[in-house]
PDB file of C-alpha atoms in Angstrom:
ATOM      1  CA  LEU A  26     -22.038  -9.587  12.342  1.00 64.00           C
ATOM      2  CA  ALA A  27     -21.628  -6.772  10.091  1.00 70.00           C
ATOM      3  CA  LYS A  28     -22.428  -7.197   6.338  1.00 84.00           C
ATOM      4  CA  THR A  29     -19.800  -6.562   4.070  1.00 91.00           C
ATOM      5  CA  THR A  30     -19.910  -5.493   0.115  1.00 93.00           C
ATOM      6  CA  GLN A  31     -17.243  -5.851  -2.317  1.00 95.00           C
ATOM      7  CA  PRO A  32     -16.982  -5.934  -6.095  1.00 96.00           C
ATOM      8  CA  ILE A  33     -17.807  -9.209  -7.639  1.00 94.00           C
ATOM      9  CA  SER A  34     -14.722  -9.446 -10.121  1.00 96.00           C
ATOM     10  CA  MET A  35     -12.006  -7.078 -11.100  1.00 97.00           C
ATOM     11  CA  ASP A  36      -9.437  -7.444 -13.942  1.00 97.00           C
ATOM     12  CA  SER A  37      -5.760  -6.182 -13.796  1.00 97.00           C
ATOM     13  CA  TYR A  38      -2.677  -6.696 -15.646  1.00 97.00           C
ATOM     14  CA  GLU A  39       0.651  -7.814 -14.318  1.00 97.00           C
ATOM     15  CA  GLY A  40       2.799  -5.380 -12.577  1.00 97.00           C
ATOM     16  CA  GLN A  41      -0.140  -3.001 -11.623  1.00 97.00           C
ATOM     17  CA  GLU A  42      -1.178  -2.082  -8.283  1.00 97.00           C
ATOM     18  CA  VAL A  43      -4.651  -3.448  -7.734  1.00 98.00           C
ATOM     19  CA  ASN A  44      -7.119  -2.051  -4.750  1.00 98.00           C
ATOM     20  CA  ILE A  45     -10.317  -3.663  -3.847  1.00 97.00           C
ATOM     21  CA  THR A  46     -12.460  -1.837  -1.584  1.00 97.00           C
ATOM     22  CA  CYS A  47     -14.812  -3.490   0.963  1.00 96.00           C
ATOM     23  CA  SER A  48     -17.898  -1.631   2.594  1.00 95.00           C
ATOM     24  CA  HIS A  49     -19.001  -2.348   5.893  1.00 93.00           C
ATOM     25  CA  ASN A  50     -21.212   0.296   7.005  1.00 92.00           C
ATOM     26  CA  ASN A  51     -22.519  -1.394  10.281  1.00 91.00           C
ATOM     27  CA  ILE A  52     -19.232  -2.187  11.636  1.00 91.00           C
ATOM     28  CA  ALA A  53     -19.106  -2.177  15.431  1.00 89.00           C
ATOM     29  CA  THR A  54     -16.602  -0.798  17.863  1.00 89.00           C
ATOM     30  CA  ASN A  55     -14.816  -4.071  18.801  1.00 84.00           C
ATOM     31  CA  ASP A  56     -14.771  -5.395  15.087  1.00 88.00           C
ATOM     32  CA  TYR A  57     -11.894  -6.106  13.094  1.00 89.00           C
ATOM     33  CA  ILE A  58     -11.436  -6.457   9.410  1.00 92.00           C
ATOM     34  CA  THR A  59      -9.515  -9.449   7.919  1.00 92.00           C
ATOM     35  CA  TRP A  60      -8.850 -10.371   4.434  1.00 95.00           C
ATOM     36  CA  TYR A  61      -8.389 -13.781   3.093  1.00 95.00           C
ATOM     37  CA  GLN A  62      -7.288 -15.201  -0.497  1.00 96.00           C
ATOM     38  CA  GLN A  63      -8.428 -18.223  -2.055  1.00 95.00           C
ATOM     39  CA  PHE A  64      -6.828 -19.830  -5.051  1.00 94.00           C
ATOM     40  CA  PRO A  65      -8.640 -22.539  -7.002  1.00 89.00           C
ATOM     41  CA  SER A  66      -8.900 -25.895  -5.609  1.00 87.00           C
ATOM     42  CA  GLN A  67      -7.550 -24.581  -2.278  1.00 92.00           C
ATOM     43  CA  GLY A  68      -8.743 -23.366   1.057  1.00 93.00           C
ATOM     44  CA  PRO A  69      -8.806 -19.601   1.970  1.00 94.00           C
ATOM     45  CA  ARG A  70      -5.430 -18.113   3.427  1.00 94.00           C
ATOM     46  CA  PHE A  71      -5.064 -15.352   5.505  1.00 92.00           C
ATOM     47  CA  ILE A  72      -3.717 -12.062   4.058  1.00 94.00           C
ATOM     48  CA  ILE A  73      -4.054  -9.358   6.213  1.00 93.00           C
ATOM     49  CA  GLN A  74      -5.967  -8.018   9.344  1.00 91.00           C
ATOM     50  CA  GLY A  75      -6.501  -4.348  10.636  1.00 91.00           C
ATOM     51  CA  TYR A  76      -8.644  -2.366  12.999  1.00 91.00           C
ATOM     52  CA  LYS A  77      -7.738   1.296  11.957  1.00 90.00           C
ATOM     53  CA  THR A  78      -5.647   3.371   9.791  1.00 88.00           C
ATOM     54  CA  LYS A  79      -3.023   1.329   7.688  1.00 94.00           C
ATOM     55  CA  VAL A  80      -1.538  -2.040   8.227  1.00 92.00           C
ATOM     56  CA  THR A  81       1.101  -3.422   5.766  1.00 93.00           C
ATOM     57  CA  ASN A  82       2.822  -6.633   5.610  1.00 92.00           C
ATOM     58  CA  GLU A  83       4.917  -8.531   3.107  1.00 91.00           C
ATOM     59  CA  VAL A  84       2.086  -9.430   0.736  1.00 90.00           C
ATOM     60  CA  ALA A  85      -0.501  -6.461   0.912  1.00 95.00           C
ATOM     61  CA  SER A  86      -1.432  -3.247   2.661  1.00 97.00           C
ATOM     62  CA  LEU A  87      -4.735  -2.611   4.354  1.00 97.00           C
ATOM     63  CA  PHE A  88      -6.174   0.871   4.432  1.00 97.00           C
ATOM     64  CA  ILE A  89      -9.147   1.898   6.926  1.00 96.00           C
ATOM     65  CA  PRO A  90     -10.304   5.493   7.130  1.00 96.00           C
ATOM     66  CA  ALA A  91     -11.251   7.033  10.596  1.00 95.00           C
ATOM     67  CA  ASP A  92     -15.109   6.139  10.312  1.00 94.00           C
ATOM     68  CA  ARG A  93     -14.043   2.411   9.357  1.00 95.00           C
ATOM     69  CA  LYS A  94     -17.087   2.061   7.300  1.00 95.00           C
ATOM     70  CA  SER A  95     -14.873   0.621   4.663  1.00 95.00           C
ATOM     71  CA  SER A  96     -11.368  -0.731   3.935  1.00 96.00           C
ATOM     72  CA  THR A  97      -9.196  -1.136   0.966  1.00 97.00           C
ATOM     73  CA  LEU A  98      -6.741  -4.022   0.221  1.00 98.00           C
ATOM     74  CA  SER A  99      -3.859  -2.891  -1.757  1.00 98.00           C
ATOM     75  CA  LEU A 100      -1.824  -5.521  -3.642  1.00 97.00           C
ATOM     76  CA  PRO A 101       1.250  -3.945  -5.286  1.00 94.00           C
ATOM     77  CA  ARG A 102       2.685  -4.991  -8.555  1.00 93.00           C
ATOM     78  CA  VAL A 103       0.306  -7.905  -9.110  1.00 96.00           C
ATOM     79  CA  SER A 104       1.535 -10.942 -10.910  1.00 96.00           C
ATOM     80  CA  LEU A 105      -0.347 -13.899 -12.560  1.00 97.00           C
ATOM     81  CA  SER A 106      -0.186 -15.877  -9.175  1.00 95.00           C
ATOM     82  CA  ASP A 107      -2.279 -13.310  -7.615  1.00 96.00           C
ATOM     83  CA  THR A 108      -5.347 -14.399  -9.608  1.00 97.00           C
ATOM     84  CA  ALA A 109      -7.765 -15.392  -6.901  1.00 97.00           C
ATOM     85  CA  VAL A 110     -10.875 -14.647  -5.025  1.00 96.00           C
ATOM     86  CA  TYR A 111     -10.395 -12.216  -2.121  1.00 97.00           C
ATOM     87  CA  TYR A 112     -12.635 -12.058   0.713  1.00 95.00           C
ATOM     88  CA  CYS A 113     -13.337  -9.249   3.041  1.00 95.00           C
ATOM     89  CA  LEU A 114     -14.689 -10.095   6.613  1.00 91.00           C
ATOM     90  CA  VAL A 115     -15.433  -8.174   9.646  1.00 90.00           C
ATOM     91  CA  HIS A 116     -16.003  -9.901  12.993  1.00 83.00           C
ATOM     92  CA  PRO A 117     -15.570  -9.014  16.602  1.00 79.00           C
ATOM     93  CA  ASP A 118     -12.746  -9.733  18.745  1.00 70.00           C
ATOM     94  CA  SER A 119     -14.768 -11.331  21.627  1.00 64.00           C
ATOM     95  CA  GLY A 120     -12.042 -13.665  23.010  1.00 62.00           C
ATOM     96  CA  GLY A 121     -14.058 -16.650  21.970  1.00 66.00           C
ATOM     97  CA  TYR A 122     -14.759 -18.290  18.754  1.00 71.00           C
ATOM     98  CA  ASN A 123     -15.308 -16.058  15.914  1.00 71.00           C
ATOM     99  CA  LYS A 124     -18.151 -17.181  13.435  1.00 76.00           C
ATOM    100  CA  LEU A 125     -16.699 -15.792  10.192  1.00 80.00           C
ATOM    101  CA  ILE A 126     -18.921 -14.902   7.342  1.00 81.00           C
ATOM    102  CA  PHE A 127     -17.666 -15.379   4.138  1.00 85.00           C
ATOM    103  CA  GLY A 128     -19.560 -13.635   1.037  1.00 84.00           C
ATOM    104  CA  ALA A 129     -19.095 -14.347  -2.215  1.00 85.00           C
ATOM    105  CA  GLY A 130     -15.795 -12.339  -2.496  1.00 93.00           C
ATOM    106  CA  THR A 131     -14.116 -10.570  -5.134  1.00 96.00           C
ATOM    107  CA  ARG A 132     -12.711 -12.625  -8.267  1.00 96.00           C
ATOM    108  CA  LEU A 133      -9.389 -10.996  -9.343  1.00 97.00           C
ATOM    109  CA  ALA A 134      -8.074 -11.990 -12.649  1.00 97.00           C
ATOM    110  CA  VAL A 135      -4.305 -10.796 -13.453  1.00 97.00           C
ATOM    111  CA  HIS A 136      -3.795 -10.641 -17.164  1.00 97.00           C
ATOM    112  CA  PRO A 137      -0.308 -10.933 -19.023  1.00 96.00           C
TER     113      PRO A 137
ATOM    114  CA  ASN B   4       4.289 -28.837  10.890  1.00 73.00           C
ATOM    115  CA  ALA B   5       1.795 -30.340   8.265  1.00 80.00           C
ATOM    116  CA  GLY B   6      -0.860 -27.634   9.410  1.00 92.00           C
ATOM    117  CA  VAL B   7      -4.504 -28.771   8.690  1.00 96.00           C
ATOM    118  CA  THR B   8      -4.777 -31.954   6.616  1.00 96.00           C
ATOM    119  CA  GLN B   9      -7.964 -33.391   5.288  1.00 97.00           C
ATOM    120  CA  THR B  10      -8.563 -36.880   3.871  1.00 97.00           C
ATOM    121  CA  PRO B  11     -10.047 -37.949   1.219  1.00 97.00           C
ATOM    122  CA  LYS B  12      -9.209 -35.455  -1.405  1.00 96.00           C
ATOM    123  CA  PHE B  13     -12.157 -36.558  -3.515  1.00 97.00           C
ATOM    124  CA  GLN B  14     -15.200 -38.777  -2.746  1.00 97.00           C
ATOM    125  CA  VAL B  15     -18.100 -39.895  -4.549  1.00 97.00           C
ATOM    126  CA  LEU B  16     -21.324 -41.402  -2.755  1.00 97.00           C
ATOM    127  CA  LYS B  17     -24.619 -42.574  -3.637  1.00 97.00           C
ATOM    128  CA  THR B  18     -27.518 -41.164  -1.778  1.00 98.00           C
ATOM    129  CA  GLY B  19     -28.218 -42.577   1.459  1.00 97.00           C
ATOM    130  CA  GLN B  20     -24.658 -43.731   2.142  1.00 97.00           C
ATOM    131  CA  SER B  21     -22.730 -42.597   4.909  1.00 96.00           C
ATOM    132  CA  MET B  22     -19.127 -41.384   5.391  1.00 96.00           C
ATOM    133  CA  THR B  23     -16.917 -39.620   7.535  1.00 98.00           C
ATOM    134  CA  LEU B  24     -14.455 -36.808   6.470  1.00 98.00           C
ATOM    135  CA  GLN B  25     -11.480 -36.527   8.263  1.00 98.00           C
ATOM    136  CA  CYS B  26      -9.696 -33.629   9.509  1.00 98.00           C
ATOM    137  CA  ALA B  27      -6.630 -33.105  11.681  1.00 97.00           C
ATOM    138  CA  GLN B  28      -4.118 -30.273  12.747  1.00 96.00           C
ATOM    139  CA  ASP B  29      -0.839 -30.403  14.456  1.00 94.00           C
ATOM    140  CA  MET B  30      -0.700 -26.533  15.644  1.00 89.00           C
ATOM    141  CA  ASN B  31      -2.303 -27.338  19.217  1.00 88.00           C
ATOM    142  CA  HIS B  32      -5.158 -25.147  17.978  1.00 89.00           C
ATOM    143  CA  GLU B  33      -8.167 -25.095  20.310  1.00 89.00           C
ATOM    144  CA  TYR B  34     -10.625 -23.893  17.731  1.00 91.00           C
ATOM    145  CA  MET B  35     -11.768 -26.285  14.835  1.00 93.00           C
ATOM    146  CA  SER B  36     -14.413 -25.788  12.180  1.00 94.00           C
ATOM    147  CA  TRP B  37     -16.099 -27.398   9.259  1.00 97.00           C
ATOM    148  CA  TYR B  38     -17.268 -25.207   6.186  1.00 96.00           C
ATOM    149  CA  ARG B  39     -18.993 -25.968   2.894  1.00 96.00           C
ATOM    150  CA  GLN B  40     -18.394 -24.109  -0.371  1.00 95.00           C
ATOM    151  CA  ASP B  41     -20.720 -24.533  -3.323  1.00 93.00           C
ATOM    152  CA  PRO B  42     -19.648 -23.096  -6.675  1.00 85.00           C
ATOM    153  CA  GLY B  43     -19.436 -19.341  -6.908  1.00 79.00           C
ATOM    154  CA  MET B  44     -20.235 -18.917  -3.297  1.00 81.00           C
ATOM    155  CA  GLY B  45     -18.246 -18.108  -0.128  1.00 86.00           C
ATOM    156  CA  LEU B  46     -18.037 -20.529   2.619  1.00 90.00           C
ATOM    157  CA  ARG B  47     -20.767 -21.603   5.075  1.00 93.00           C
ATOM    158  CA  LEU B  48     -20.071 -22.609   8.532  1.00 93.00           C
ATOM    159  CA  ILE B  49     -21.374 -26.152   9.200  1.00 96.00           C
ATOM    160  CA  HIS B  50     -20.197 -26.987  12.696  1.00 96.00           C
ATOM    161  CA  TYR B  51     -17.349 -25.699  14.993  1.00 93.00           C
ATOM    162  CA  SER B  52     -15.532 -26.791  18.382  1.00 93.00           C
ATOM    163  CA  VAL B  53     -13.890 -24.760  20.829  1.00 89.00           C
ATOM    164  CA  GLY B  54     -12.068 -27.582  22.537  1.00 90.00           C
ATOM    165  CA  ALA B  55     -11.974 -31.313  23.168  1.00 92.00           C
ATOM    166  CA  GLY B  56     -15.509 -32.523  23.847  1.00 94.00           C
ATOM    167  CA  ILE B  57     -17.366 -29.231  22.934  1.00 93.00           C
ATOM    168  CA  THR B  58     -19.159 -28.749  19.687  1.00 95.00           C
ATOM    169  CA  ASP B  59     -21.709 -26.153  18.431  1.00 93.00           C
ATOM    170  CA  GLN B  60     -23.755 -25.750  15.234  1.00 94.00           C
ATOM    171  CA  GLY B  61     -22.905 -23.254  12.522  1.00 92.00           C
ATOM    172  CA  GLU B  62     -25.166 -21.877   9.930  1.00 90.00           C
ATOM    173  CA  VAL B  63     -25.740 -24.978   8.141  1.00 94.00           C
ATOM    174  CA  PRO B  64     -25.697 -27.965  10.401  1.00 96.00           C
ATOM    175  CA  ASN B  65     -28.455 -30.067   9.181  1.00 96.00           C
ATOM    176  CA  GLY B  66     -27.542 -33.563   7.883  1.00 96.00           C
ATOM    177  CA  TYR B  67     -24.017 -33.468   9.696  1.00 97.00           C
ATOM    178  CA  ASN B  68     -22.655 -34.623  12.806  1.00 97.00           C
ATOM    179  CA  VAL B  69     -19.474 -33.824  14.550  1.00 97.00           C
ATOM    180  CA  SER B  70     -17.423 -35.062  17.510  1.00 96.00           C
ATOM    181  CA  ARG B  71     -14.082 -33.656  19.167  1.00 96.00           C
ATOM    182  CA  SER B  72     -12.517 -36.246  21.546  1.00 96.00           C
ATOM    183  CA  THR B  73      -8.895 -35.044  20.852  1.00 96.00           C
ATOM    184  CA  THR B  74      -7.572 -31.632  20.294  1.00 94.00           C
ATOM    185  CA  GLU B  75      -5.981 -32.680  17.069  1.00 96.00           C
ATOM    186  CA  ASP B  76      -8.939 -34.036  15.356  1.00 97.00           C
ATOM    187  CA  PHE B  77     -12.381 -33.076  14.266  1.00 98.00           C
ATOM    188  CA  PRO B  78     -14.303 -35.725  11.959  1.00 98.00           C
ATOM    189  CA  LEU B  79     -17.416 -34.592  10.109  1.00 98.00           C
ATOM    190  CA  ARG B  80     -20.071 -37.258   9.602  1.00 98.00           C
ATOM    191  CA  LEU B  81     -22.641 -37.423   6.882  1.00 97.00           C
ATOM    192  CA  LEU B  82     -25.340 -40.032   8.140  1.00 92.00           C
ATOM    193  CA  SER B  83     -27.168 -40.429   4.748  1.00 96.00           C
ATOM    194  CA  ALA B  84     -25.881 -38.422   2.139  1.00 96.00           C
ATOM    195  CA  ALA B  85     -28.307 -36.363  -0.244  1.00 97.00           C
ATOM    196  CA  PRO B  86     -27.446 -34.705  -3.542  1.00 97.00           C
ATOM    197  CA  SER B  87     -27.820 -31.378  -1.723  1.00 96.00           C
ATOM    198  CA  GLN B  88     -24.534 -32.298   0.060  1.00 97.00           C
ATOM    199  CA  THR B  89     -22.413 -32.198  -2.969  1.00 97.00           C
ATOM    200  CA  SER B  90     -19.957 -29.526  -2.425  1.00 97.00           C
ATOM    201  CA  VAL B  91     -16.505 -29.006  -1.433  1.00 97.00           C
ATOM    202  CA  TYR B  92     -15.722 -29.138   2.380  1.00 98.00           C
ATOM    203  CA  PHE B  93     -13.006 -27.268   4.238  1.00 97.00           C
ATOM    204  CA  CYS B  94     -11.791 -27.892   7.699  1.00 97.00           C
ATOM    205  CA  ALA B  95     -10.084 -25.044   9.583  1.00 95.00           C
ATOM    206  CA  SER B  96      -8.301 -24.310  12.982  1.00 93.00           C
ATOM    207  CA  SER B  97      -7.281 -21.359  14.968  1.00 88.00           C
ATOM    208  CA  ARG B  98      -6.384 -20.276  18.481  1.00 77.00           C
ATOM    209  CA  THR B  99      -3.079 -21.627  19.839  1.00 67.00           C
ATOM    210  CA  SER B 100      -4.010 -22.458  23.693  1.00 60.00           C
ATOM    211  CA  GLY B 101      -2.441 -19.752  25.885  1.00 59.00           C
ATOM    212  CA  ALA B 102      -1.765 -17.238  23.316  1.00 59.00           C
ATOM    213  CA  PRO B 103      -2.400 -13.578  23.737  1.00 54.00           C
ATOM    214  CA  LEU B 104      -5.801 -12.560  23.589  1.00 48.00           C
ATOM    215  CA  SER B 105      -6.090 -11.497  20.103  1.00 54.00           C
ATOM    216  CA  THR B 106      -7.957 -11.879  16.948  1.00 58.00           C
ATOM    217  CA  ASP B 107      -7.989 -15.356  15.357  1.00 67.00           C
ATOM    218  CA  THR B 108      -6.832 -16.080  11.960  1.00 81.00           C
ATOM    219  CA  GLN B 109      -7.913 -19.409  10.691  1.00 87.00           C
ATOM    220  CA  TYR B 110      -5.786 -22.105   8.791  1.00 91.00           C
ATOM    221  CA  PHE B 111      -7.737 -23.921   6.366  1.00 95.00           C
ATOM    222  CA  GLY B 112      -7.063 -27.412   5.078  1.00 96.00           C
ATOM    223  CA  PRO B 113      -6.977 -28.389   1.220  1.00 95.00           C
ATOM    224  CA  GLY B 114     -10.656 -29.555   1.056  1.00 96.00           C
ATOM    225  CA  THR B 115     -12.449 -32.265   0.354  1.00 97.00           C
ATOM    226  CA  ARG B 116     -14.572 -32.432  -3.000  1.00 97.00           C
ATOM    227  CA  LEU B 117     -17.760 -34.340  -2.390  1.00 97.00           C
ATOM    228  CA  THR B 118     -20.094 -35.850  -5.108  1.00 97.00           C
ATOM    229  CA  VAL B 119     -23.508 -37.254  -4.058  1.00 97.00           C
ATOM    230  CA  LEU B 120     -25.238 -39.121  -6.982  1.00 96.00           C
TER     231      LEU B 120
END
């Protein structure tokens, strides 16, 4: 499984756009990139997933450059409720069970 | 749907005691997993199951047992609790049987906070 590197923490203010970049230099051809969000005292929650280029849903956007060695999670106009830990995961679509590797994640603090 | 449910929410054990953490899902998911999360760290996989009657070890299986007799339930047993097992435990499920082959997203339960004295 490809190793991922992301910032330990980030700070932002309400209404700003937040970009969290994840590095995954050893990503394999059949690997997907998935981001999860975890609020205090809750289990992680799926946010977004992509393979290449750009993916957008109602929560976030995911930008993946052509070489796929990094990805950027973009949260538009954050609010206090976006304060959470964000995990970047890289895993294959093997058709079987995916052993997800959760690193320490990025702790995002949104301030008033 | 209730999604993934876990009981109890909190538990305090003494060293050497045994207990079972319960996990159930009502989404007809094939895959179920147990993770532990220690303070300031990510989640580590303990055991997982790809279907009823099939289980396998994850990254940190020692001290834990699992079984999967039904699709819905995946209990985690601590046979002799140790202080090192103090942690928050999360159960997760994924993969609807018969769904198109695609990447999985895991649905997590609310967690069980376990303290071993």
